[in-house]
Short mmCIF file of C-alpha atoms in Angstrom, two decimals:
data_model
loop_
_atom_site.label_atom_id
_atom_site.label_comp_id
_atom_site.label_asym_id
_atom_site.label_seq_id
_atom_site.Cartn_x
_atom_site.Cartn_y
_atom_site.Cartn_z
CA MET A 1 37.05 31.06 19.81
CA ASN A 2 38.77 27.77 19.74
CA PHE A 3 41.10 28.34 16.83
CA GLY A 4 42.32 24.68 16.85
CA VAL A 5 38.61 23.50 16.18
CA VAL A 6 38.32 25.91 13.48
CA LYS A 7 41.59 24.70 11.84
CA GLY A 8 40.64 21.24 12.08
CA THR A 9 37.21 21.81 10.49
CA VAL A 10 38.92 23.85 7.63
CA ARG A 11 41.36 20.98 6.92
CA LEU A 12 38.47 18.55 7.06
CA CYS A 13 36.45 20.26 4.40
CA ILE A 14 39.44 20.76 2.08
CA LEU A 15 40.13 17.10 2.47
CA LYS A 16 36.39 16.17 1.61
CA THR A 17 36.48 18.75 -1.37
CA MET A 18 39.45 16.81 -2.75
CA LEU A 19 38.06 13.52 -2.45
CA PHE A 20 34.27 14.31 -3.26
CA PRO A 21 34.44 17.65 -5.15
CA ARG A 22 31.15 17.47 -6.62
CA HIS A 23 29.31 16.54 -3.61
CA CYS A 24 31.11 19.27 -1.41
CA LEU A 25 30.56 22.11 -3.69
CA SER A 26 26.75 21.33 -3.68
CA THR A 27 26.70 20.75 0.12
CA ALA A 28 28.63 23.91 0.67
CA ALA A 29 26.33 25.81 -1.65
CA ALA A 30 23.21 24.51 0.20
CA CYS A 31 24.71 25.38 3.61
CA HIS A 32 25.30 29.02 2.68
CA SER A 33 22.19 29.49 0.55
CA PRO A 34 19.41 31.57 1.93
CA VAL A 35 16.96 29.00 0.54
CA ARG A 36 15.16 26.79 2.97
CA VAL A 37 12.92 23.67 2.64
CA ARG A 38 10.17 23.80 5.22
CA LEU A 39 7.98 20.48 6.04
CA LEU A 40 5.04 21.12 7.97
CA PRO A 41 3.65 20.51 10.43
CA SER A 42 6.82 18.43 11.11
CA PRO A 43 9.66 16.64 9.08
CA LYS A 44 8.69 13.54 10.93
CA CYS A 45 5.29 11.82 10.29
CA LEU A 46 3.44 8.47 9.54
CA PHE A 47 3.74 7.15 6.02
CA ASP A 48 -0.15 7.80 5.44
CA GLU A 49 0.04 11.39 6.49
CA PRO A 50 0.42 14.27 4.12
CA VAL A 51 3.15 16.87 4.68
CA GLN A 52 3.20 20.64 3.38
CA VAL A 53 6.32 21.44 1.41
CA LYS A 54 7.52 24.88 1.34
CA VAL A 55 10.50 26.71 -0.09
CA GLU A 56 11.57 29.99 1.04
CA GLY A 57 14.32 32.37 0.45
CA LEU A 58 14.22 32.27 -3.38
CA SER A 59 14.34 35.34 -5.66
CA PRO A 60 10.96 36.47 -6.92
CA ASN A 61 9.78 34.52 -9.75
CA GLN A 62 12.90 32.18 -9.70
CA GLU A 63 12.47 28.98 -11.54
CA VAL A 64 13.86 25.97 -9.53
CA VAL A 65 13.50 22.17 -9.65
CA LEU A 66 12.37 20.25 -6.72
CA ARG A 67 13.44 16.54 -6.40
CA ALA A 68 12.46 13.93 -4.07
CA LYS A 69 14.68 10.87 -3.42
CA LEU A 70 14.07 7.51 -1.47
CA THR A 71 16.18 4.43 -1.14
CA ASP A 72 14.49 1.26 0.02
CA GLU A 73 15.84 -1.33 2.28
CA LYS A 74 17.42 -3.15 -0.79
CA GLY A 75 19.14 -0.13 -1.96
CA GLU A 76 16.58 0.58 -4.93
CA LEU A 77 16.37 4.21 -5.54
CA PHE A 78 13.10 5.95 -6.22
CA GLN A 79 13.07 9.48 -7.36
CA SER A 80 10.62 12.19 -8.78
CA SER A 81 11.19 15.77 -9.84
CA ALA A 82 9.24 18.91 -11.02
CA ALA A 83 9.93 22.23 -12.02
CA TYR A 84 8.37 25.38 -10.02
CA ARG A 85 8.27 29.00 -10.17
CA ALA A 86 8.46 31.10 -6.91
CA ASP A 87 5.81 33.74 -6.25
CA GLY A 88 6.44 37.54 -5.92
CA ILE A 89 8.24 37.15 -2.49
CA GLY A 90 10.17 34.31 -3.43
CA GLU A 91 8.25 31.24 -2.06
CA ILE A 92 6.96 27.95 -3.39
CA ASP A 93 4.22 26.21 -1.48
CA LEU A 94 3.28 22.90 -3.06
CA SER A 95 -0.30 23.16 -1.63
CA ARG A 96 -1.00 26.27 -4.09
CA SER A 97 1.98 26.35 -6.25
CA PRO A 98 1.59 24.48 -9.71
CA ALA A 99 4.41 22.17 -11.04
CA LEU A 100 5.33 23.34 -14.48
CA GLY A 101 6.46 19.88 -15.64
CA GLY A 102 8.51 16.99 -14.66
CA SER A 103 7.12 13.86 -12.91
CA PHE A 104 3.96 15.66 -12.79
CA SER A 105 2.22 18.94 -13.57
CA GLY A 106 -0.29 21.20 -11.85
CA THR A 107 -1.17 21.82 -8.36
CA ASN A 108 -0.78 18.59 -6.15
CA PRO A 109 0.74 19.07 -2.43
CA MET A 110 2.03 15.30 -2.43
CA GLY A 111 2.85 15.02 -6.15
CA LEU A 112 6.45 14.43 -5.49
CA PHE A 113 5.72 11.47 -3.14
CA TRP A 114 2.97 9.50 -5.24
CA THR A 115 5.12 10.17 -8.50
CA LEU A 116 8.34 8.57 -7.22
CA SER A 117 9.57 5.97 -9.75
CA ALA A 118 12.19 3.35 -9.44
CA LYS A 119 15.47 3.97 -11.07
CA ASN A 120 15.45 0.53 -12.40
CA ALA A 121 12.34 -0.80 -14.27
CA HIS A 122 9.61 -3.02 -12.80
CA LYS A 123 10.29 -2.33 -9.32
CA LYS A 124 7.52 -1.80 -6.47
CA LEU A 125 8.11 0.01 -3.23
CA VAL A 126 7.36 -2.25 -0.44
CA LYS A 127 8.50 -1.68 3.20
CA ARG A 128 10.04 -4.72 4.76
CA ASP A 129 10.72 -3.54 8.19
CA VAL A 130 8.06 -1.30 9.77
CA ARG A 131 10.29 -0.63 12.80
CA THR A 132 12.37 1.89 10.70
CA PRO A 133 10.92 4.82 8.55
CA PHE A 134 11.49 5.51 5.07
CA LEU A 135 13.56 8.79 4.58
CA VAL A 136 12.58 11.00 1.59
CA ASP A 137 14.91 13.79 0.73
CA ILE A 138 13.53 16.90 -0.75
CA GLU A 139 16.18 18.93 -2.73
CA VAL A 140 15.96 22.20 -4.47
CA TYR A 141 18.12 22.90 -7.32
CA SER A 142 18.68 26.02 -9.49
CA ASP A 143 18.32 26.77 -12.93
CA GLY A 144 16.14 23.68 -13.54
CA ASP A 145 19.20 21.40 -13.48
CA THR A 146 19.11 18.69 -11.05
CA GLU A 147 22.84 18.07 -11.70
CA GLY A 148 23.65 21.59 -11.09
CA GLN A 149 23.56 23.52 -7.77
CA LEU A 150 21.87 22.33 -4.64
CA LEU A 151 20.15 25.20 -2.94
CA ALA A 152 18.64 23.39 -0.14
CA LYS A 153 17.65 19.98 1.37
CA GLU A 154 15.38 18.66 4.04
CA THR A 155 14.46 15.07 4.91
CA ASN A 156 10.97 13.59 5.62
CA GLU A 157 11.10 10.84 7.90
CA ARG A 158 7.96 8.63 7.14
CA GLY A 159 7.34 6.09 9.74
CA PHE A 160 4.98 2.97 9.95
CA LEU A 161 4.44 2.43 13.74
CA ALA A 162 2.67 5.45 15.75
CA GLU A 163 4.08 5.80 19.26
CA GLY A 164 2.89 3.18 21.58
CA VAL A 165 1.78 0.62 18.86
CA GLN A 166 2.92 -2.67 19.82
CA ARG A 167 4.37 -5.23 17.28
CA LEU A 168 3.85 -8.82 18.48
CA PRO A 169 5.15 -11.85 16.47
CA VAL A 170 2.47 -14.73 16.44
CA ARG A 171 3.43 -18.41 16.51
CA GLU A 172 0.18 -19.97 17.54
CA GLY A 173 -0.49 -23.42 16.13
CA ARG A 174 -0.06 -23.12 12.67
CA VAL A 175 -0.67 -19.53 12.38
CA ARG A 176 2.29 -17.32 11.42
CA ALA A 177 1.67 -13.87 11.74
CA THR A 178 2.31 -10.25 13.41
CA LEU A 179 -0.20 -8.69 15.74
CA PHE A 180 -0.29 -4.83 16.04
CA LEU A 181 -2.05 -3.39 19.02
CA PRO A 182 -2.83 0.34 19.26
CA PRO A 183 -1.56 2.36 22.40
CA GLY A 184 -4.12 2.77 25.13
CA ARG A 185 -6.62 0.82 27.07
CA GLY A 186 -8.58 -1.79 24.71
CA PRO A 187 -10.29 -3.69 23.57
CA PHE A 188 -10.05 -2.52 19.89
CA PRO A 189 -11.92 -3.39 16.85
CA GLY A 190 -9.93 -6.53 15.23
CA VAL A 191 -8.74 -6.89 11.60
CA LEU A 192 -7.20 -9.62 9.77
CA ASP A 193 -4.97 -8.28 6.87
CA MET A 194 -3.68 -10.35 4.13
CA TYR A 195 -1.96 -9.50 0.75
CA GLY A 196 -1.56 -11.47 -2.39
CA THR A 197 0.75 -13.74 -4.47
CA GLY A 198 3.97 -12.14 -3.30
CA GLY A 199 4.15 -14.42 -0.12
CA GLY A 200 5.93 -13.67 2.94
CA LEU A 201 4.63 -11.45 5.59
CA PRO A 202 3.96 -7.68 4.48
CA GLU A 203 3.10 -5.66 7.59
CA TYR A 204 3.13 -2.07 6.53
CA ARG A 205 -0.54 -1.74 5.78
CA ALA A 206 -1.47 -3.44 9.13
CA SER A 207 1.12 -1.45 11.19
CA LEU A 208 -0.45 1.90 9.76
CA LEU A 209 -4.06 0.71 10.46
CA ALA A 210 -3.17 -0.10 13.96
CA SER A 211 -1.79 3.33 14.42
CA ARG A 212 -5.24 4.46 13.57
CA GLY A 213 -6.83 2.47 16.48
CA PHE A 214 -7.44 -1.03 15.28
CA ALA A 215 -6.05 -4.32 16.64
CA VAL A 216 -4.51 -5.73 13.16
CA LEU A 217 -3.22 -9.33 12.58
CA ALA A 218 -0.87 -9.36 9.48
CA LEU A 219 -1.24 -12.92 8.19
CA ALA A 220 1.04 -14.97 6.08
CA TYR A 221 -0.14 -17.98 4.44
CA TYR A 222 2.85 -19.25 2.21
CA SER A 223 6.55 -18.62 1.69
CA TYR A 224 7.18 -17.58 5.23
CA LEU A 225 9.24 -19.38 7.92
CA ASP A 226 7.77 -22.88 8.19
CA LEU A 227 4.79 -22.36 5.84
CA PRO A 228 4.61 -24.02 2.51
CA LYS A 229 7.11 -22.38 0.02
CA ASP A 230 4.26 -22.14 -2.67
CA MET A 231 0.50 -22.24 -3.18
CA ARG A 232 -0.16 -25.75 -4.69
CA GLU A 233 -3.12 -25.98 -2.38
CA LEU A 234 -4.51 -23.81 0.47
CA GLU A 235 -6.55 -25.15 3.72
CA LEU A 236 -9.21 -22.77 4.86
CA GLU A 237 -8.63 -24.37 8.33
CA TYR A 238 -5.46 -22.45 8.50
CA PHE A 239 -7.40 -19.21 8.11
CA GLU A 240 -9.97 -20.45 10.41
CA GLU A 241 -7.31 -20.75 13.15
CA ALA A 242 -6.20 -17.10 12.42
CA VAL A 243 -9.72 -15.99 12.86
CA SER A 244 -10.13 -17.84 16.22
CA PHE A 245 -6.83 -16.45 17.38
CA LEU A 246 -7.89 -12.76 16.73
CA ARG A 247 -11.43 -12.96 17.91
CA THR A 248 -10.43 -14.57 21.41
CA HIS A 249 -7.58 -12.09 22.00
CA PRO A 250 -8.45 -10.14 25.11
CA GLN A 251 -7.63 -6.84 23.41
CA VAL A 252 -9.87 -7.58 20.61
CA LYS A 253 -13.32 -6.29 20.61
CA GLY A 254 -16.05 -8.78 19.60
CA PRO A 255 -18.18 -10.04 18.59
CA GLY A 256 -16.97 -10.24 15.03
CA ILE A 257 -13.72 -9.05 13.22
CA GLY A 258 -12.88 -7.47 9.86
CA VAL A 259 -10.85 -9.00 6.95
CA LEU A 260 -9.03 -6.69 4.71
CA ALA A 261 -7.49 -8.27 1.48
CA ILE A 262 -6.25 -7.53 -2.06
CA SER A 263 -5.72 -9.50 -5.22
CA LYS A 264 -5.52 -13.17 -4.70
CA SER A 265 -6.37 -12.82 -0.86
CA GLY A 266 -9.65 -11.14 -2.00
CA ASP A 267 -11.21 -14.39 -2.85
CA LEU A 268 -9.91 -16.05 0.14
CA ALA A 269 -11.50 -13.29 2.17
CA LEU A 270 -14.73 -14.16 0.47
CA SER A 271 -14.46 -17.77 1.24
CA MET A 272 -13.68 -17.01 4.99
CA ALA A 273 -16.58 -14.82 5.17
CA SER A 274 -18.75 -17.41 3.55
CA PHE A 275 -17.79 -20.50 5.72
CA LEU A 276 -16.22 -19.23 8.88
CA PRO A 277 -18.07 -17.84 11.78
CA GLY A 278 -17.11 -14.51 13.53
CA ILE A 279 -16.54 -12.34 10.59
CA SER A 280 -18.53 -9.07 10.54
CA ALA A 281 -17.03 -6.98 7.80
CA THR A 282 -15.04 -7.92 4.76
CA ILE A 283 -13.09 -5.65 2.32
CA SER A 284 -11.76 -7.18 -0.86
CA ILE A 285 -9.59 -4.68 -2.91
CA ASN A 286 -9.51 -5.83 -6.67
CA GLY A 287 -10.25 -9.37 -5.77
CA CYS A 288 -12.11 -12.15 -7.65
CA ASN A 289 -15.57 -13.56 -6.79
CA ALA A 290 -14.38 -17.15 -7.60
CA ASN A 291 -11.56 -19.11 -5.91
CA THR A 292 -8.34 -18.43 -8.11
CA LEU A 293 -4.92 -19.96 -8.95
CA PHE A 294 -5.04 -22.90 -6.68
CA PRO A 295 -7.36 -25.50 -4.96
CA LEU A 296 -9.03 -24.44 -1.56
CA ARG A 297 -9.69 -27.39 0.85
CA TYR A 298 -12.18 -27.21 3.77
CA LYS A 299 -13.53 -30.05 5.90
CA GLY A 300 -12.76 -32.66 3.07
CA THR A 301 -14.34 -30.66 0.30
CA VAL A 302 -11.98 -29.13 -2.48
CA PHE A 303 -13.01 -26.02 -4.37
CA PRO A 304 -11.35 -25.96 -7.85
CA PRO A 305 -9.66 -22.92 -8.99
CA LEU A 306 -10.94 -20.90 -11.81
CA SER A 307 -9.25 -22.12 -14.94
CA PHE A 308 -7.36 -20.01 -17.21
CA LYS A 309 -5.78 -19.82 -20.66
CA THR A 310 -2.19 -18.57 -21.03
CA SER A 311 -2.77 -18.10 -24.72
CA ARG A 312 -4.77 -14.82 -23.78
CA LEU A 313 -1.42 -13.26 -22.29
CA PHE A 314 -0.08 -10.85 -24.64
CA LEU A 315 3.02 -8.47 -24.42
CA THR A 316 2.61 -4.77 -24.70
CA LYS A 317 4.60 -2.43 -27.04
CA SER A 318 7.10 -2.03 -24.31
CA GLY A 319 7.39 -5.82 -23.89
CA ILE A 320 5.56 -6.13 -20.67
CA ALA A 321 3.09 -8.88 -20.13
CA ASN A 322 -0.73 -8.17 -19.75
CA ILE A 323 -2.56 -10.96 -18.07
CA ARG A 324 -5.96 -9.12 -17.57
CA ASP A 325 -7.93 -11.66 -19.92
CA THR A 326 -6.20 -14.91 -18.97
CA LEU A 327 -8.86 -16.06 -16.34
CA ASN A 328 -11.92 -17.69 -17.73
CA ASN A 329 -15.42 -16.22 -16.90
CA PRO A 330 -16.47 -17.74 -13.67
CA THR A 331 -20.27 -17.48 -14.57
CA GLU A 332 -19.90 -19.83 -17.53
CA GLY A 333 -20.13 -23.55 -17.80
CA GLU A 334 -17.99 -25.60 -15.56
CA ASN A 335 -16.19 -22.31 -14.28
CA ARG A 336 -19.09 -21.77 -11.96
CA GLN A 337 -17.76 -24.58 -9.68
CA SER A 338 -15.19 -22.07 -8.51
CA LEU A 339 -17.88 -19.16 -7.60
CA ILE A 340 -17.73 -18.60 -4.02
CA PRO A 341 -21.29 -18.72 -2.28
CA ILE A 342 -20.92 -15.48 -0.66
CA GLU A 343 -24.69 -15.40 -0.10
CA GLN A 344 -23.89 -17.71 3.04
CA ALA A 345 -21.69 -14.84 4.55
CA GLN A 346 -23.37 -12.98 7.68
CA CYS A 347 -21.01 -9.97 7.08
CA ARG A 348 -21.12 -6.74 5.33
CA PHE A 349 -18.90 -6.43 2.11
CA LEU A 350 -16.97 -3.57 0.74
CA PHE A 351 -15.83 -4.45 -2.92
CA VAL A 352 -13.16 -1.81 -4.18
CA VAL A 353 -12.56 -1.84 -7.61
CA ALA A 354 -9.89 0.06 -9.91
CA GLU A 355 -11.42 0.65 -13.17
CA ASP A 356 -8.09 0.22 -14.90
CA ASP A 357 -6.92 -2.93 -13.16
CA GLN A 358 -4.74 -4.91 -15.72
CA ASN A 359 -4.34 -7.75 -13.33
CA TRP A 360 -7.73 -9.18 -14.07
CA LYS A 361 -11.35 -8.08 -14.64
CA SER A 362 -11.85 -6.95 -11.10
CA PRO A 363 -14.80 -4.70 -11.93
CA PHE A 364 -16.64 -7.52 -13.57
CA TYR A 365 -16.13 -9.77 -10.51
CA ALA A 366 -17.44 -7.09 -8.16
CA GLU A 367 -20.47 -6.48 -10.07
CA GLU A 368 -21.05 -10.13 -10.19
CA ALA A 369 -20.45 -10.54 -6.64
CA ALA A 370 -22.86 -7.62 -5.78
CA LYS A 371 -25.54 -9.29 -8.40
CA ARG A 372 -25.36 -12.70 -6.66
CA LEU A 373 -26.11 -11.08 -3.22
CA ARG A 374 -29.22 -9.27 -4.43
CA GLU A 375 -30.29 -12.45 -6.08
CA HIS A 376 -30.50 -13.96 -2.74
CA GLY A 377 -32.29 -11.17 -1.34
CA LYS A 378 -29.23 -9.57 0.38
CA GLU A 379 -28.28 -5.80 0.47
CA ASN A 380 -25.05 -6.25 2.44
CA CYS A 381 -22.54 -5.02 0.06
CA GLU A 382 -21.11 -1.65 -1.26
CA VAL A 383 -19.11 -1.42 -4.52
CA VAL A 384 -16.47 1.51 -4.88
CA VAL A 385 -15.10 2.12 -8.44
CA TYR A 386 -12.05 4.17 -8.78
CA PRO A 387 -11.39 5.70 -12.47
CA GLY A 388 -7.81 5.80 -13.65
CA ALA A 389 -6.68 3.46 -10.79
CA GLY A 390 -4.45 0.46 -11.23
CA HIS A 391 -4.37 -3.02 -9.46
CA TYR A 392 -2.21 -2.34 -6.31
CA LEU A 393 -4.25 0.17 -4.33
CA GLU A 394 -1.91 0.74 -1.17
CA PRO A 395 -2.08 3.08 1.72
CA PRO A 396 -1.78 6.77 0.96
CA TYR A 397 1.33 8.21 -0.63
CA PHE A 398 2.71 4.87 -1.83
CA PRO A 399 3.97 5.62 -5.24
CA HIS A 400 1.92 4.28 -8.32
CA CYS A 401 3.61 1.09 -9.54
CA PRO A 402 2.76 0.72 -13.37
CA SER A 403 4.63 -2.82 -13.53
CA SER A 404 6.61 -5.27 -11.70
CA LEU A 405 7.62 -8.88 -11.54
CA HIS A 406 4.66 -11.35 -11.10
CA LEU A 407 6.17 -14.15 -9.05
CA LEU A 408 3.59 -16.76 -10.48
CA VAL A 409 3.77 -15.50 -13.94
CA GLY A 410 7.66 -15.02 -13.96
CA LEU A 411 7.65 -12.02 -16.00
CA PRO A 412 7.04 -8.39 -15.33
CA VAL A 413 3.38 -7.73 -15.81
CA VAL A 414 1.31 -4.26 -16.24
CA TRP A 415 -0.88 -3.34 -13.20
CA GLY A 416 -2.80 -0.47 -14.89
CA GLY A 417 -3.82 2.85 -13.52
CA GLU A 418 -2.59 6.53 -14.07
CA PRO A 419 -0.34 8.03 -11.34
CA ARG A 420 -2.37 11.06 -10.16
CA SER A 421 -5.67 9.12 -10.40
CA HIS A 422 -4.28 6.25 -8.46
CA GLY A 423 -2.83 8.51 -5.91
CA GLU A 424 -6.06 10.24 -5.17
CA ALA A 425 -7.82 6.86 -5.05
CA GLN A 426 -5.43 5.56 -2.29
CA VAL A 427 -6.12 8.66 -0.19
CA ASP A 428 -9.90 8.15 -0.44
CA LEU A 429 -9.86 4.54 0.04
CA TRP A 430 -7.79 4.78 3.34
CA GLY A 431 -10.52 6.78 4.85
CA ARG A 432 -13.26 4.48 3.58
CA ILE A 433 -11.48 1.38 4.96
CA GLN A 434 -11.21 2.81 8.41
CA ALA A 435 -14.93 4.35 8.24
CA PHE A 436 -16.31 0.96 7.05
CA PHE A 437 -14.55 -1.11 9.89
CA ILE A 438 -15.57 1.38 12.47
CA LYS A 439 -19.09 1.36 11.40
CA HIS A 440 -19.64 -2.46 11.35
CA LEU A 441 -17.07 -3.61 14.02
CA ASP A 442 -17.12 -0.88 16.70
CA VAL A 443 -20.74 -1.20 17.13
CA GLU A 444 -20.66 0.52 20.72
CA SER A 445 -18.59 3.44 19.54
CA THR A 446 -21.05 3.95 16.50
CA SER A 447 -24.17 3.72 18.57
CA LYS A 448 -22.81 6.47 20.93
CA ALA A 449 -22.01 8.66 18.10
CA ARG A 450 -25.48 8.54 16.85
CA LEU A 451 -27.11 9.59 20.32
#
């Protein structure tokens, strides 16, 4: 034994204990505790994948608190906790052990993840750099006290790029985007991915979808690089360039591509499908059936935005703005000028609706869109409704966001939804998105599967 190394380690531990007594006592206790956290099948996974959380080495029927912590790239802390009781052999398995209370209750294997809540109010979890993972610490505390003795800890590394996925920045003409290509030999079904009024270039949904076998173009359309800093007016020709770029890419399977959009970009997706060639499948998540917020220009024609009344905005009991009723009815009077002629589209539509969407009346807009298609003799759409879900339906295991700052309103607004229902909706939707695009874009593979 190297006694010099041992003495040096002891001196270091004593020094740490003097400087950080609370941290070191907890860490030392965890190191010597027989308790162990296991993350199965591996501590490393993609963000859209579940993990099985198990705790071993407890006393029979011992009560403990499990706590999850994640710090985003801006230093914002998201955390959740739940109390559990070990079984007769001193184990807790979140796939079958019910939570006794805390951030959630009952049996839910991923409850610690989808109930992560920001320490500071009105913050939404967003991945800004998909090249690095999010780290989620799973900690076990004794006696139901998260400030007490730390018994065990494990870190779940949740990535956004599967091995071999290529991330390629795109600066083609006016198009500002990032292209994600799956590993292996292409070509692959192509999907254009857009977000709402937050601006910039969110890439996390696109990178995860590429990890599932799609060539995905994450498209920015304002407040990014040399693009306009705001959305005073949008030109459909810009989106036409993006569609053309993706369709003609040698790694993209034709003849058509898919469009995936949420919120404001939902009506942009409908306009693209109605006026632009080469789109075979469109998914609008909590979008509108009319052009919203800003004028849309195409080939000299200007499509006005649906008008709104700010007087319909009201503050909730907690002082958060609710904007659900501010937009006017797009089917009435002059508002009809903003309706998108989706009957012109030659693609399949999937309208996704969160029943408790508090951003606007997305259930009504989806029903009106489907009705318009039927009135023109078309049966090319599906409507999926998620009870208890809110506006921001993200990839699986992103935590439910009840409220956050709306950049255009300038205030925190409520988004609606209940955490468990919202989390379950995200898991179901992710599978539906992939199945929809495979069915309507990857025609060759679908035909082979039917043989």
